[in-house]
PDB file of C-alpha atoms in Angstrom:
ATOM      1  CA  MET N 702     -19.020   7.565 -25.039  1.00  0.00           C
ATOM      2  CA  ASP N 703     -20.319   7.381 -28.310  1.00  0.00           C
ATOM      3  CA  MET N 704     -20.398   4.023 -29.474  1.00  0.00           C
ATOM      4  CA  ARG N 705     -20.939   5.177 -33.297  1.00  0.00           C
ATOM      5  CA  LYS N 706     -17.968   5.993 -33.555  1.00  0.00           C
ATOM      6  CA  ILE N 707     -16.324   2.670 -32.131  1.00  0.00           C
ATOM      7  CA  SER N 708     -15.668   0.152 -35.077  1.00  0.00           C
ATOM      8  CA  GLU N 709     -17.021  -3.451 -34.213  1.00  0.00           C
ATOM      9  CA  GLU N 710     -13.044  -4.855 -34.428  1.00  0.00           C
ATOM     10  CA  LYS N 711     -12.694  -1.678 -31.786  1.00  0.00           C
ATOM     11  CA  LEU N 712     -15.287  -2.347 -29.190  1.00  0.00           C
ATOM     12  CA  ALA N 713     -14.905  -6.761 -29.483  1.00  0.00           C
ATOM     13  CA  LEU N 714     -11.009  -5.930 -28.770  1.00  0.00           C
ATOM     14  CA  GLU N 715     -12.210  -3.534 -25.405  1.00  0.00           C
ATOM     15  CA  ARG N 716     -14.755  -6.608 -24.769  1.00  0.00           C
ATOM     16  CA  GLN N 717     -12.469  -9.167 -24.622  1.00  0.00           C
ATOM     17  CA  ARG N 718      -9.795  -7.462 -22.817  1.00  0.00           C
ATOM     18  CA  LEU N 719     -12.447  -5.849 -19.618  1.00  0.00           C
ATOM     19  CA  GLU N 720     -13.275 -10.147 -20.214  1.00  0.00           C
ATOM     20  CA  GLY N 721      -9.682 -10.284 -18.747  1.00  0.00           C
ATOM     21  CA  MET N 722     -10.162  -8.124 -16.289  1.00  0.00           C
ATOM     22  CA  ARG N 723     -12.776  -9.788 -15.285  1.00  0.00           C
ATOM     23  CA  GLU N 724     -11.265 -12.739 -13.236  1.00  0.00           C
ATOM     24  CA  PHE N 725     -11.150 -11.854  -9.607  1.00  0.00           C
ATOM     25  CA  GLU N 726     -14.069 -10.538  -9.825  1.00  0.00           C
ATOM     26  CA  ASN N 727     -15.314 -14.276 -11.647  1.00  0.00           C
ATOM     27  CA  LYS N 728     -13.081 -16.456  -8.974  1.00  0.00           C
ATOM     28  CA  TYR N 729     -14.963 -14.777  -6.003  1.00  0.00           C
ATOM     29  CA  SER N 730     -18.815 -13.748  -7.760  1.00  0.00           C
ATOM     30  CA  ASP N 731     -20.010 -16.703  -5.441  1.00  0.00           C
ATOM     31  CA  LEU N 732     -19.617 -14.647  -2.364  1.00  0.00           C
ATOM     32  CA  GLY N 733     -21.751 -11.926  -3.411  1.00  0.00           C
ATOM     33  CA  ALA N 734     -21.256  -8.024  -3.742  1.00  0.00           C
ATOM     34  CA  VAL N 735     -17.594  -7.638  -5.035  1.00  0.00           C
ATOM     35  CA  ALA N 736     -16.079  -3.812  -4.164  1.00  0.00           C
ATOM     36  CA  GLY N 737     -13.075  -2.603  -5.573  1.00  0.00           C
ATOM     37  CA  ILE N 738     -10.777  -0.014  -3.165  1.00  0.00           C
ATOM     38  CA  ASP N 739      -7.990   1.728  -4.452  1.00  0.00           C
ATOM     39  CA  GLU N 740      -6.370   5.316  -3.834  1.00  0.00           C
ATOM     40  CA  ALA N 741      -4.870   8.344  -5.298  1.00  0.00           C
ATOM     41  CA  GLY N 742      -2.122  10.913  -4.076  1.00  0.00           C
ATOM     42  CA  ARG N 743       0.554   8.381  -1.939  1.00  0.00           C
ATOM     43  CA  GLY N 744       3.143  10.302  -3.439  1.00  0.00           C
ATOM     44  CA  PRO N 745       2.781  14.305  -3.904  1.00  0.00           C
ATOM     45  CA  LEU N 746       4.354  16.734  -1.690  1.00  0.00           C
ATOM     46  CA  ALA N 747       0.697  18.752  -1.223  1.00  0.00           C
ATOM     47  CA  GLY N 748      -2.667  18.118  -0.995  1.00  0.00           C
ATOM     48  CA  PRO N 749      -5.026  15.086   0.560  1.00  0.00           C
ATOM     49  CA  VAL N 750      -4.761  11.410  -0.337  1.00  0.00           C
ATOM     50  CA  VAL N 751      -8.395  10.064  -1.677  1.00  0.00           C
ATOM     51  CA  ALA N 752      -9.508   6.136  -1.873  1.00  0.00           C
ATOM     52  CA  ALA N 753     -12.898   4.926  -3.667  1.00  0.00           C
ATOM     53  CA  ALA N 754     -14.550   1.892  -3.389  1.00  0.00           C
ATOM     54  CA  VAL N 755     -16.797   1.061  -6.065  1.00  0.00           C
ATOM     55  CA  ILE N 756     -19.591  -2.217  -6.669  1.00  0.00           C
ATOM     56  CA  LEU N 757     -19.780  -2.307 -10.755  1.00  0.00           C
ATOM     57  CA  PRO N 758     -22.351  -4.402 -12.323  1.00  0.00           C
ATOM     58  CA  LYS N 759     -21.243  -7.731 -13.114  1.00  0.00           C
ATOM     59  CA  ASP N 760     -22.483  -7.183 -16.829  1.00  0.00           C
ATOM     60  CA  ILE N 761     -21.542  -3.619 -17.384  1.00  0.00           C
ATOM     61  CA  PHE N 762     -19.211  -3.024 -20.400  1.00  0.00           C
ATOM     62  CA  LEU N 763     -17.220  -0.050 -19.942  1.00  0.00           C
ATOM     63  CA  PRO N 764     -15.465   0.516 -23.011  1.00  0.00           C
ATOM     64  CA  PHE N 765     -11.274   1.744 -22.211  1.00  0.00           C
ATOM     65  CA  LEU N 766     -11.994   0.984 -18.561  1.00  0.00           C
ATOM     66  CA  ASN N 767      -8.256   0.444 -17.526  1.00  0.00           C
ATOM     67  CA  ASP N 768      -5.410   1.734 -15.113  1.00  0.00           C
ATOM     68  CA  SER N 769      -6.156   5.679 -14.844  1.00  0.00           C
ATOM     69  CA  LYS N 770      -2.422   5.948 -15.326  1.00  0.00           C
ATOM     70  CA  LYS N 771      -3.315   4.208 -18.274  1.00  0.00           C
ATOM     71  CA  VAL N 772      -5.889   6.806 -19.643  1.00  0.00           C
ATOM     72  CA  THR N 773      -6.277   9.999 -20.807  1.00  0.00           C
ATOM     73  CA  GLU N 774      -7.162  12.983 -18.688  1.00  0.00           C
ATOM     74  CA  LYS N 775     -10.100  13.450 -21.171  1.00  0.00           C
ATOM     75  CA  ARG N 776     -11.791  10.294 -21.185  1.00  0.00           C
ATOM     76  CA  ARG N 777     -10.946   9.971 -17.298  1.00  0.00           C
ATOM     77  CA  ASP N 778     -13.361  12.230 -16.817  1.00  0.00           C
ATOM     78  CA  VAL N 779     -16.001  10.675 -19.081  1.00  0.00           C
ATOM     79  CA  LEU N 780     -15.354   7.289 -17.244  1.00  0.00           C
ATOM     80  CA  PHE N 781     -15.433   9.050 -13.558  1.00  0.00           C
ATOM     81  CA  ASP N 782     -19.360  10.276 -15.183  1.00  0.00           C
ATOM     82  CA  GLN N 783     -20.553   6.841 -16.531  1.00  0.00           C
ATOM     83  CA  ILE N 784     -18.681   5.088 -13.345  1.00  0.00           C
ATOM     84  CA  LYS N 785     -20.881   7.386 -10.972  1.00  0.00           C
ATOM     85  CA  GLN N 786     -24.168   6.531 -13.276  1.00  0.00           C
ATOM     86  CA  GLU N 787     -23.808   2.916 -12.942  1.00  0.00           C
ATOM     87  CA  ALA N 788     -22.000   1.440 -10.193  1.00  0.00           C
ATOM     88  CA  ILE N 789     -24.073  -0.091  -8.143  1.00  0.00           C
ATOM     89  CA  ALA N 790     -22.316   1.808  -5.328  1.00  0.00           C
ATOM     90  CA  TYR N 791     -19.906   4.092  -4.994  1.00  0.00           C
ATOM     91  CA  GLY N 792     -17.998   5.619  -2.167  1.00  0.00           C
ATOM     92  CA  ILE N 793     -15.337   8.163  -1.620  1.00  0.00           C
ATOM     93  CA  GLY N 794     -12.542   9.086   1.134  1.00  0.00           C
ATOM     94  CA  ILE N 795     -10.426  11.825   1.828  1.00  0.00           C
ATOM     95  CA  ALA N 796      -7.633  12.200   4.090  1.00  0.00           C
ATOM     96  CA  SER N 797      -6.463  15.726   4.161  1.00  0.00           C
ATOM     97  CA  ASN N 798      -2.549  16.320   4.485  1.00  0.00           C
ATOM     98  CA  ALA N 799      -2.928  17.535   7.988  1.00  0.00           C
ATOM     99  CA  LEU N 800      -3.616  14.252   8.708  1.00  0.00           C
ATOM    100  CA  ILE N 801      -1.064  12.471   6.666  1.00  0.00           C
ATOM    101  CA  ASP N 802       1.426  14.368   8.512  1.00  0.00           C
ATOM    102  CA  GLU N 803      -0.572  12.984  11.714  1.00  0.00           C
ATOM    103  CA  ILE N 804      -0.019   9.775  11.192  1.00  0.00           C
ATOM    104  CA  ASN N 805       2.250   9.210   7.964  1.00  0.00           C
ATOM    105  CA  ILE N 806       0.765   8.559   4.435  1.00  0.00           C
ATOM    106  CA  LEU N 807       0.210   4.809   5.053  1.00  0.00           C
ATOM    107  CA  GLN N 808      -2.099   5.137   7.857  1.00  0.00           C
ATOM    108  CA  ALA N 809      -4.462   8.145   6.355  1.00  0.00           C
ATOM    109  CA  THR N 810      -4.505   5.810   2.709  1.00  0.00           C
ATOM    110  CA  TYR N 811      -6.235   3.221   5.217  1.00  0.00           C
ATOM    111  CA  GLU N 812      -8.293   5.785   6.846  1.00  0.00           C
ATOM    112  CA  ALA N 813      -9.489   6.778   3.510  1.00  0.00           C
ATOM    113  CA  MET N 814     -10.305   3.274   2.305  1.00  0.00           C
ATOM    114  CA  ARG N 815     -11.790   2.938   5.475  1.00  0.00           C
ATOM    115  CA  GLU N 816     -13.829   6.370   4.457  1.00  0.00           C
ATOM    116  CA  ALA N 817     -15.169   5.207   1.080  1.00  0.00           C
ATOM    117  CA  ILE N 818     -16.527   1.562   1.951  1.00  0.00           C
ATOM    118  CA  SER N 819     -18.387   3.149   5.075  1.00  0.00           C
ATOM    119  CA  LYS N 820     -19.977   5.087   2.486  1.00  0.00           C
ATOM    120  CA  LEU N 821     -21.365   2.551  -0.371  1.00  0.00           C
ATOM    121  CA  ASN N 822     -24.532   2.265   0.088  1.00  0.00           C
ATOM    122  CA  LYS N 823     -24.364  -1.269  -0.438  1.00  0.00           C
ATOM    123  CA  THR N 824     -22.053  -3.472   1.575  1.00  0.00           C
ATOM    124  CA  PRO N 825     -20.186  -5.733  -0.042  1.00  0.00           C
ATOM    125  CA  ASP N 826     -19.213  -9.353   1.103  1.00  0.00           C
ATOM    126  CA  ILE N 827     -15.445  -9.220  -0.598  1.00  0.00           C
ATOM    127  CA  LEU N 828     -12.936  -6.842  -0.708  1.00  0.00           C
ATOM    128  CA  LEU N 829     -10.469  -6.168  -3.648  1.00  0.00           C
ATOM    129  CA  VAL N 830      -7.748  -3.942  -3.041  1.00  0.00           C
ATOM    130  CA  ASP N 831      -5.035  -3.093  -4.513  1.00  0.00           C
ATOM    131  CA  ALA N 832      -1.747  -4.395  -3.084  1.00  0.00           C
ATOM    132  CA  VAL N 833      -2.895  -3.444   0.304  1.00  0.00           C
ATOM    133  CA  HIS N 834      -4.588  -4.987   3.195  1.00  0.00           C
ATOM    134  CA  ILE N 835      -6.764  -2.744   5.248  1.00  0.00           C
ATOM    135  CA  PRO N 836      -6.767  -2.945   8.546  1.00  0.00           C
ATOM    136  CA  GLY N 837     -10.094  -2.665  11.029  1.00  0.00           C
ATOM    137  CA  ILE N 838     -12.175  -3.736   8.513  1.00  0.00           C
ATOM    138  CA  SER N 839     -14.293  -7.055   8.865  1.00  0.00           C
ATOM    139  CA  ILE N 840     -15.371  -7.800   4.792  1.00  0.00           C
ATOM    140  CA  LYS N 841     -13.011 -10.394   3.564  1.00  0.00           C
ATOM    141  CA  GLN N 842     -10.378  -8.735   1.340  1.00  0.00           C
ATOM    142  CA  VAL N 843      -7.765  -9.854  -1.598  1.00  0.00           C
ATOM    143  CA  GLY N 844      -4.822  -7.888  -2.462  1.00  0.00           C
ATOM    144  CA  ILE N 845      -3.783  -8.007  -5.825  1.00  0.00           C
ATOM    145  CA  VAL N 846      -0.812  -6.483  -6.985  1.00  0.00           C
ATOM    146  CA  LYS N 847      -0.991  -3.673  -9.929  1.00  0.00           C
ATOM    147  CA  GLY N 848      -4.826  -4.478  -8.821  1.00  0.00           C
ATOM    148  CA  ASP N 849      -6.179  -1.104 -11.019  1.00  0.00           C
ATOM    149  CA  ALA N 850      -4.641  -3.332 -14.558  1.00  0.00           C
ATOM    150  CA  LYS N 851      -6.198  -6.813 -13.263  1.00  0.00           C
ATOM    151  CA  SER N 852      -9.955  -5.823 -11.683  1.00  0.00           C
ATOM    152  CA  VAL N 853     -12.434  -3.771 -13.487  1.00  0.00           C
ATOM    153  CA  ASN N 854     -13.876  -3.198 -10.139  1.00  0.00           C
ATOM    154  CA  ILE N 855     -10.902  -1.679  -8.698  1.00  0.00           C
ATOM    155  CA  ALA N 856      -9.729   0.496 -12.489  1.00  0.00           C
ATOM    156  CA  ALA N 857     -12.805   1.779 -11.764  1.00  0.00           C
ATOM    157  CA  ALA N 858     -11.965   3.124  -7.949  1.00  0.00           C
ATOM    158  CA  SER N 859      -8.720   4.088  -9.338  1.00  0.00           C
ATOM    159  CA  ILE N 860     -10.589   6.759 -11.730  1.00  0.00           C
ATOM    160  CA  LEU N 861     -12.808   7.695  -9.126  1.00  0.00           C
ATOM    161  CA  ALA N 862      -9.664   8.621  -6.471  1.00  0.00           C
ATOM    162  CA  LYS N 863      -7.805  10.253  -9.417  1.00  0.00           C
ATOM    163  CA  VAL N 864     -10.089  12.604 -11.003  1.00  0.00           C
ATOM    164  CA  THR N 865     -11.915  13.580  -7.381  1.00  0.00           C
ATOM    165  CA  ARG N 866      -8.266  14.433  -6.390  1.00  0.00           C
ATOM    166  CA  ASP N 867      -7.437  16.067  -9.454  1.00  0.00           C
ATOM    167  CA  ARG N 868     -10.099  18.356  -9.614  1.00  0.00           C
ATOM    168  CA  LEU N 869      -9.398  19.032  -5.813  1.00  0.00           C
ATOM    169  CA  MET N 870      -6.078  20.232  -6.750  1.00  0.00           C
ATOM    170  CA  LEU N 871      -7.577  22.363  -9.203  1.00  0.00           C
ATOM    171  CA  GLU N 872      -9.198  24.303  -7.225  1.00  0.00           C
ATOM    172  CA  TYR N 873      -6.031  24.792  -4.741  1.00  0.00           C
ATOM    173  CA  ASP N 874      -3.948  26.299  -7.726  1.00  0.00           C
ATOM    174  CA  LYS N 875      -6.904  29.184  -7.325  1.00  0.00           C
ATOM    175  CA  ILE N 876      -6.032  29.626  -4.215  1.00  0.00           C
ATOM    176  CA  TYR N 877      -2.299  28.970  -4.190  1.00  0.00           C
ATOM    177  CA  PRO N 878      -1.262  29.925  -8.117  1.00  0.00           C
ATOM    178  CA  GLU N 879       2.229  29.780  -7.394  1.00  0.00           C
ATOM    179  CA  TYR N 880       2.892  26.128  -7.323  1.00  0.00           C
ATOM    180  CA  GLY N 881       1.234  24.835 -10.029  1.00  0.00           C
ATOM    181  CA  PHE N 882      -0.869  22.787  -8.692  1.00  0.00           C
ATOM    182  CA  ALA N 883      -3.319  22.322 -11.545  1.00  0.00           C
ATOM    183  CA  SER N 884      -0.157  21.005 -13.949  1.00  0.00           C
ATOM    184  CA  ASN N 885       1.849  19.134 -11.047  1.00  0.00           C
ATOM    185  CA  LYS N 886      -1.129  18.346  -8.923  1.00  0.00           C
ATOM    186  CA  GLY N 887       0.763  18.565  -6.310  1.00  0.00           C
ATOM    187  CA  TYR N 888       3.770  16.458  -7.456  1.00  0.00           C
ATOM    188  CA  GLY N 889       8.076  17.345  -6.476  1.00  0.00           C
ATOM    189  CA  THR N 890       8.171  18.364 -10.204  1.00  0.00           C
ATOM    190  CA  ALA N 891      11.100  20.956 -10.575  1.00  0.00           C
ATOM    191  CA  LYS N 892       9.192  24.072 -10.702  1.00  0.00           C
ATOM    192  CA  HIS N 893       7.203  23.488  -8.096  1.00  0.00           C
ATOM    193  CA  ILE N 894      10.258  22.789  -5.565  1.00  0.00           C
ATOM    194  CA  GLU N 895      11.472  25.882  -6.503  1.00  0.00           C
ATOM    195  CA  ALA N 896       8.095  26.949  -5.800  1.00  0.00           C
ATOM    196  CA  LEU N 897       8.464  25.521  -2.045  1.00  0.00           C
ATOM    197  CA  LYS N 898      11.891  26.801  -2.118  1.00  0.00           C
ATOM    198  CA  ALA N 899      11.054  30.888  -2.911  1.00  0.00           C
ATOM    199  CA  CYS N 900       7.662  31.144  -1.383  1.00  0.00           C
ATOM    200  CA  GLY N 901       7.616  28.601   1.308  1.00  0.00           C
ATOM    201  CA  ALA N 902       4.587  25.981   2.374  1.00  0.00           C
ATOM    202  CA  CYS N 903       0.946  26.654   1.899  1.00  0.00           C
ATOM    203  CA  ASP N 904      -1.404  25.696   3.988  1.00  0.00           C
ATOM    204  CA  ILE N 905      -2.157  21.903   1.580  1.00  0.00           C
ATOM    205  CA  HIS N 906       1.736  21.125   1.874  1.00  0.00           C
ATOM    206  CA  ARG N 907       2.616  17.829   3.847  1.00  0.00           C
ATOM    207  CA  ARG N 908       5.048  18.690   6.154  1.00  0.00           C
ATOM    208  CA  SER N 909       6.463  15.661   6.731  1.00  0.00           C
ATOM    209  CA  PHE N 910       7.286  15.699   2.913  1.00  0.00           C
ATOM    210  CA  ILE N 911       8.777  18.405   1.906  1.00  0.00           C
ATOM    211  CA  GLY N 912      12.284  18.752   4.789  1.00  0.00           C
ATOM    212  CA  ASN N 913      14.550  18.626   2.176  1.00  0.00           C
ATOM    213  CA  PHE N 914      13.064  21.162   0.313  1.00  0.00           C
ATOM    214  CA  VAL N 915      11.789  23.986   3.212  1.00  0.00           C
ATOM    215  CA  CYS N 916      13.200  24.883   6.889  1.00  0.00           C
ATOM    216  CA  GLU N 917      10.794  26.388   8.885  1.00  0.00           C
TER     217      GLU N 917
END
């Protein structure tokens, strides 16, 4: 992001906003390395659920970092590269649609989160998690409701998870163009459901999600 194109006033406001998103990082900083965890893709009818874990430097300044749902696609792509470059550590976990069908979406989300944590090249001392508590993890966890808008590390994780999943769905769109995955990312839009009814399910559809639309 070219800082020369951002006014000093806007940068000052961004610093102030992001400082407000460090409340939990500051609260637990004495414990050591703080990681944020978030996921993308719990609701779609197709594709995997993706989780990310991120440990950012304490003094990092990433203008416009926020909950991935509040950031434009173009800005998410920029932040994705910045986060991967600047993070102390990051990990990404993916749970397939087949695993979602086998163990349910919540358990598959936990599995993706555990995988993301396991891929960190630095073990965090505390995990800030968006709303949930991840079973099977011995590291101290703090669940934060709407944490992706309240924690810089969770926001960074939400960006990595969202962009990773969106890019996977773009690749799936090349294989299964009839479902419009490039635009709907697997969510149940009207056109996606029409395609499901007309064409049936493809290999990446979640069978446990589509029973109301497809008889197999």
